[in-house]
PDB file of C-alpha atoms in Angstrom:
ATOM      1  CA  MET A 237     -12.871 -11.104  -6.205  1.00 56.00           C
ATOM      2  CA  THR A 238     -12.926 -12.404  -2.720  1.00 59.00           C
ATOM      3  CA  ALA A 239     -12.879  -9.825   0.275  1.00 63.00           C
ATOM      4  CA  PRO A 240      -9.803  -8.228   0.695  1.00 65.00           C
ATOM      5  CA  VAL A 241      -7.525  -8.765   3.370  1.00 65.00           C
ATOM      6  CA  ILE A 242      -8.099  -5.669   5.105  1.00 79.00           C
ATOM      7  CA  ASP A 243     -11.963  -4.260   4.241  1.00 83.00           C
ATOM      8  CA  GLY A 244     -11.865  -0.464   3.694  1.00 91.00           C
ATOM      9  CA  TRP A 245      -8.119  -0.302   2.840  1.00 95.00           C
ATOM     10  CA  PHE A 246      -8.447  -0.824  -0.797  1.00 94.00           C
ATOM     11  CA  THR A 247     -10.873  -1.784  -3.772  1.00 93.00           C
ATOM     12  CA  VAL A 248     -10.518  -3.378  -7.270  1.00 92.00           C
ATOM     13  CA  ASP A 249     -12.742  -2.030  -9.850  1.00 91.00           C
ATOM     14  CA  ASP A 250     -12.712  -3.491 -13.231  1.00 92.00           C
ATOM     15  CA  GLY A 251      -9.307  -5.159 -12.182  1.00 91.00           C
ATOM     16  CA  THR A 252      -7.774  -1.949 -11.074  1.00 94.00           C
ATOM     17  CA  ALA A 253      -6.558  -1.541  -8.032  1.00 94.00           C
ATOM     18  CA  HIS A 254      -6.933   1.841  -5.586  1.00 95.00           C
ATOM     19  CA  LEU A 255      -5.749   2.371  -1.982  1.00 97.00           C
ATOM     20  CA  LEU A 256      -8.405   4.243  -0.148  1.00 97.00           C
ATOM     21  CA  GLY A 257      -7.387   6.819   2.292  1.00 97.00           C
ATOM     22  CA  THR A 258      -9.089   9.989   4.134  1.00 98.00           C
ATOM     23  CA  ARG A 259      -8.006  14.053   3.674  1.00 97.00           C
ATOM     24  CA  CYS A 260      -8.727  16.597   6.012  1.00 98.00           C
ATOM     25  CA  SER A 261     -11.107  19.036   4.620  1.00 97.00           C
ATOM     26  CA  ASP A 262      -9.249  21.741   6.303  1.00 97.00           C
ATOM     27  CA  CYS A 263      -5.889  21.159   5.418  1.00 97.00           C
ATOM     28  CA  ARG A 264      -5.778  18.752   3.069  1.00 97.00           C
ATOM     29  CA  THR A 265      -3.341  16.154   4.792  1.00 97.00           C
ATOM     30  CA  VAL A 266      -3.849  12.901   3.934  1.00 97.00           C
ATOM     31  CA  TYR A 267      -3.970   9.448   5.720  1.00 97.00           C
ATOM     32  CA  PHE A 268      -3.452   6.003   5.031  1.00 97.00           C
ATOM     33  CA  PRO A 269      -5.050   3.849   6.409  1.00 96.00           C
ATOM     34  CA  PRO A 270      -8.165   5.795   6.452  1.00 96.00           C
ATOM     35  CA  GLN A 271      -8.890   7.717   9.793  1.00 95.00           C
ATOM     36  CA  THR A 272     -11.872   8.664  11.638  1.00 94.00           C
ATOM     37  CA  GLY A 273     -12.308  11.332  13.928  1.00 93.00           C
ATOM     38  CA  LEU A 274     -10.301  14.489  14.402  1.00 95.00           C
ATOM     39  CA  CYS A 275      -7.331  15.720  11.811  1.00 97.00           C
ATOM     40  CA  ARG A 276      -3.772  14.491  13.615  1.00 94.00           C
ATOM     41  CA  ASN A 277      -1.802  17.072  12.119  1.00 96.00           C
ATOM     42  CA  PRO A 278      -0.971  19.400  15.144  1.00 97.00           C
ATOM     43  CA  HIS A 279      -1.536  22.268  13.188  1.00 97.00           C
ATOM     44  CA  CYS A 280      -4.803  21.838  12.023  1.00 97.00           C
ATOM     45  CA  ASP A 281      -8.320  21.704  14.243  1.00 95.00           C
ATOM     46  CA  GLY A 282     -10.088  20.077  11.416  1.00 96.00           C
ATOM     47  CA  GLU A 283     -12.945  17.641  12.405  1.00 95.00           C
ATOM     48  CA  ASP A 284     -14.028  16.554   8.694  1.00 96.00           C
ATOM     49  CA  LEU A 285     -11.913  13.532   7.139  1.00 97.00           C
ATOM     50  CA  THR A 286     -13.445  12.789   4.233  1.00 97.00           C
ATOM     51  CA  GLY A 287     -12.632   9.424   1.727  1.00 97.00           C
ATOM     52  CA  THR A 288     -10.255   9.303  -1.206  1.00 97.00           C
ATOM     53  CA  ARG A 289      -8.436   7.265  -3.502  1.00 97.00           C
ATOM     54  CA  LEU A 290      -5.051   7.788  -3.579  1.00 98.00           C
ATOM     55  CA  SER A 291      -2.664   8.050  -6.281  1.00 97.00           C
ATOM     56  CA  ARG A 292      -1.726   4.565  -8.209  1.00 97.00           C
ATOM     57  CA  ARG A 293       1.841   5.513  -9.077  1.00 98.00           C
ATOM     58  CA  GLY A 294       4.762   6.624  -6.745  1.00 98.00           C
ATOM     59  CA  THR A 295       8.414   6.053  -6.221  1.00 98.00           C
ATOM     60  CA  VAL A 296      10.518   3.322  -4.304  1.00 98.00           C
ATOM     61  CA  TRP A 297      11.523   4.969  -1.109  1.00 98.00           C
ATOM     62  CA  SER A 298      13.190   1.644   0.169  1.00 98.00           C
ATOM     63  CA  TYR A 299      12.892  -1.698  -0.255  1.00 98.00           C
ATOM     64  CA  THR A 300      13.729  -5.055   1.020  1.00 98.00           C
ATOM     65  CA  ASN A 301      12.948  -9.053   0.857  1.00 96.00           C
ATOM     66  CA  ALA A 302      11.574 -11.203   3.679  1.00 93.00           C
ATOM     67  CA  CYS A 303      13.731 -14.540   3.403  1.00 93.00           C
ATOM     68  CA  TYR A 304      12.190 -16.190   6.136  1.00 90.00           C
ATOM     69  CA  PRO A 305       8.681 -16.945   6.955  1.00 88.00           C
ATOM     70  CA  PRO A 306       6.591 -15.003   9.616  1.00 84.00           C
ATOM     71  CA  PRO A 307       5.712 -16.881  12.774  1.00 87.00           C
ATOM     72  CA  ALA A 308       2.378 -18.017  13.569  1.00 83.00           C
ATOM     73  CA  PRO A 309      -0.616 -17.295  13.296  1.00 84.00           C
ATOM     74  CA  PHE A 310       0.484 -16.141   9.571  1.00 81.00           C
ATOM     75  CA  VAL A 311      -0.131 -18.558   6.905  1.00 79.00           C
ATOM     76  CA  THR A 312       2.716 -18.775   4.566  1.00 82.00           C
ATOM     77  CA  ALA A 313       2.907 -20.678   1.306  1.00 80.00           C
ATOM     78  CA  GLU A 314       4.578 -24.304   1.396  1.00 84.00           C
ATOM     79  CA  PRO A 315       7.289 -24.328   0.428  1.00 89.00           C
ATOM     80  CA  TYR A 316       8.064 -20.791   1.663  1.00 88.00           C
ATOM     81  CA  VAL A 317       8.708 -18.409  -0.825  1.00 86.00           C
ATOM     82  CA  PRO A 318      10.684 -15.038  -0.162  1.00 90.00           C
ATOM     83  CA  VAL A 319       8.685 -11.908  -0.642  1.00 92.00           C
ATOM     84  CA  THR A 320       9.471  -8.543  -2.129  1.00 96.00           C
ATOM     85  CA  LEU A 321       8.540  -5.429   0.061  1.00 97.00           C
ATOM     86  CA  ALA A 322       8.653  -1.762  -1.120  1.00 98.00           C
ATOM     87  CA  ALA A 323       7.909   1.177   0.508  1.00 98.00           C
ATOM     88  CA  VAL A 324       6.373   3.616  -2.324  1.00 98.00           C
ATOM     89  CA  GLU A 325       6.203   7.524  -1.988  1.00 98.00           C
ATOM     90  CA  LEU A 326       3.025   8.867  -3.204  1.00 98.00           C
ATOM     91  CA  ALA A 327       4.457  12.437  -4.090  1.00 92.00           C
ATOM     92  CA  GLU A 328       0.713  13.899  -4.368  1.00 94.00           C
ATOM     93  CA  GLU A 329      -0.016  12.964  -1.054  1.00 96.00           C
ATOM     94  CA  GLY A 330       3.125  13.091   0.758  1.00 94.00           C
ATOM     95  CA  ILE A 331       3.066   9.729   2.076  1.00 97.00           C
ATOM     96  CA  VAL A 332       5.054   6.485   2.028  1.00 98.00           C
ATOM     97  CA  VAL A 333       2.930   3.187   1.406  1.00 98.00           C
ATOM     98  CA  LEU A 334       4.521  -0.294   2.286  1.00 97.00           C
ATOM     99  CA  GLY A 335       3.268  -3.008   0.091  1.00 96.00           C
ATOM    100  CA  GLN A 336       4.549  -6.425  -1.308  1.00 96.00           C
ATOM    101  CA  VAL A 337       5.836  -6.277  -4.834  1.00 97.00           C
ATOM    102  CA  LYS A 338       4.735  -8.273  -7.553  1.00 96.00           C
ATOM    103  CA  ASP A 339       6.708 -10.003 -10.116  1.00 96.00           C
ATOM    104  CA  LEU A 340       9.793  -8.064  -9.205  1.00 97.00           C
ATOM    105  CA  THR A 341      12.932  -9.008  -6.968  1.00 96.00           C
ATOM    106  CA  VAL A 342      15.249  -6.605  -4.850  1.00 97.00           C
ATOM    107  CA  GLU A 343      17.483  -6.938  -7.761  1.00 97.00           C
ATOM    108  CA  ASP A 344      15.069  -5.197  -9.982  1.00 98.00           C
ATOM    109  CA  LEU A 345      14.479  -2.549  -7.936  1.00 98.00           C
ATOM    110  CA  HIS A 346      16.189   0.913  -7.129  1.00 98.00           C
ATOM    111  CA  VAL A 347      15.495   3.710  -5.006  1.00 98.00           C
ATOM    112  CA  GLY A 348      13.478   6.384  -7.319  1.00 98.00           C
ATOM    113  CA  MET A 349      12.149   3.481  -9.711  1.00 98.00           C
ATOM    114  CA  GLU A 350       8.293   4.133 -10.507  1.00 98.00           C
ATOM    115  CA  LEU A 351       5.782   1.698  -9.308  1.00 98.00           C
ATOM    116  CA  GLU A 352       2.019   1.344  -9.823  1.00 98.00           C
ATOM    117  CA  LEU A 353      -0.665  -0.059  -7.544  1.00 98.00           C
ATOM    118  CA  THR A 354      -1.759  -3.502  -8.317  1.00 97.00           C
ATOM    119  CA  TRP A 355      -3.131  -6.618  -6.254  1.00 95.00           C
ATOM    120  CA  GLY A 356      -2.916  -9.979  -5.807  1.00 93.00           C
ATOM    121  CA  PRO A 357      -3.704 -13.043  -3.521  1.00 89.00           C
ATOM    122  CA  LEU A 358      -1.553 -13.697  -0.171  1.00 83.00           C
ATOM    123  CA  ALA A 359      -0.625 -17.256   0.434  1.00 76.00           C
ATOM    124  CA  ASP A 360      -3.761 -17.830   2.161  1.00 73.00           C
ATOM    125  CA  GLY A 361      -5.763 -16.711  -0.532  1.00 79.00           C
ATOM    126  CA  PRO A 362      -7.302 -13.241   0.117  1.00 84.00           C
ATOM    127  CA  PRO A 363      -6.360 -10.256  -2.279  1.00 90.00           C
ATOM    128  CA  VAL A 364      -4.051  -7.399  -1.267  1.00 92.00           C
ATOM    129  CA  TRP A 365      -2.631  -4.514  -2.844  1.00 96.00           C
ATOM    130  CA  MET A 366       1.020  -4.710  -4.133  1.00 97.00           C
ATOM    131  CA  TRP A 367       3.200  -2.507  -6.059  1.00 98.00           C
ATOM    132  CA  GLY A 368       4.522  -3.594  -9.593  1.00 98.00           C
ATOM    133  CA  ARG A 369       5.862  -2.419 -12.842  1.00 97.00           C
ATOM    134  CA  PRO A 370       3.921   0.503 -14.464  1.00 95.00           C
TER     135      PRO A 370
END
């Protein structure tokens, strides 16, 4: 696998994708993308954020498609192919993570549907996390 599009945000081990976050050792609040420094929870004075792998499954919180190519400097496939995006809630962590959806369209998705973390290449080649069928 080539280097991920955003180093340190996810990893692929033996073909299985994992999102990388941080967790406050005091209040257990989870952050994605990974954070450094102090806990951002206003009710916590924690200073120890440790790396953690996030849940690989979650439920669709919202979704849409991108029917128009993004402006430069972003690289898109030629011809442009619309992509589906989903905000997926990870119940265990209590956070929502946005990602491209692999092999599904907006007609296939519904709020509350379970999706699983996977990965694939962006139009310009580097791998990124995506959501797909479990």
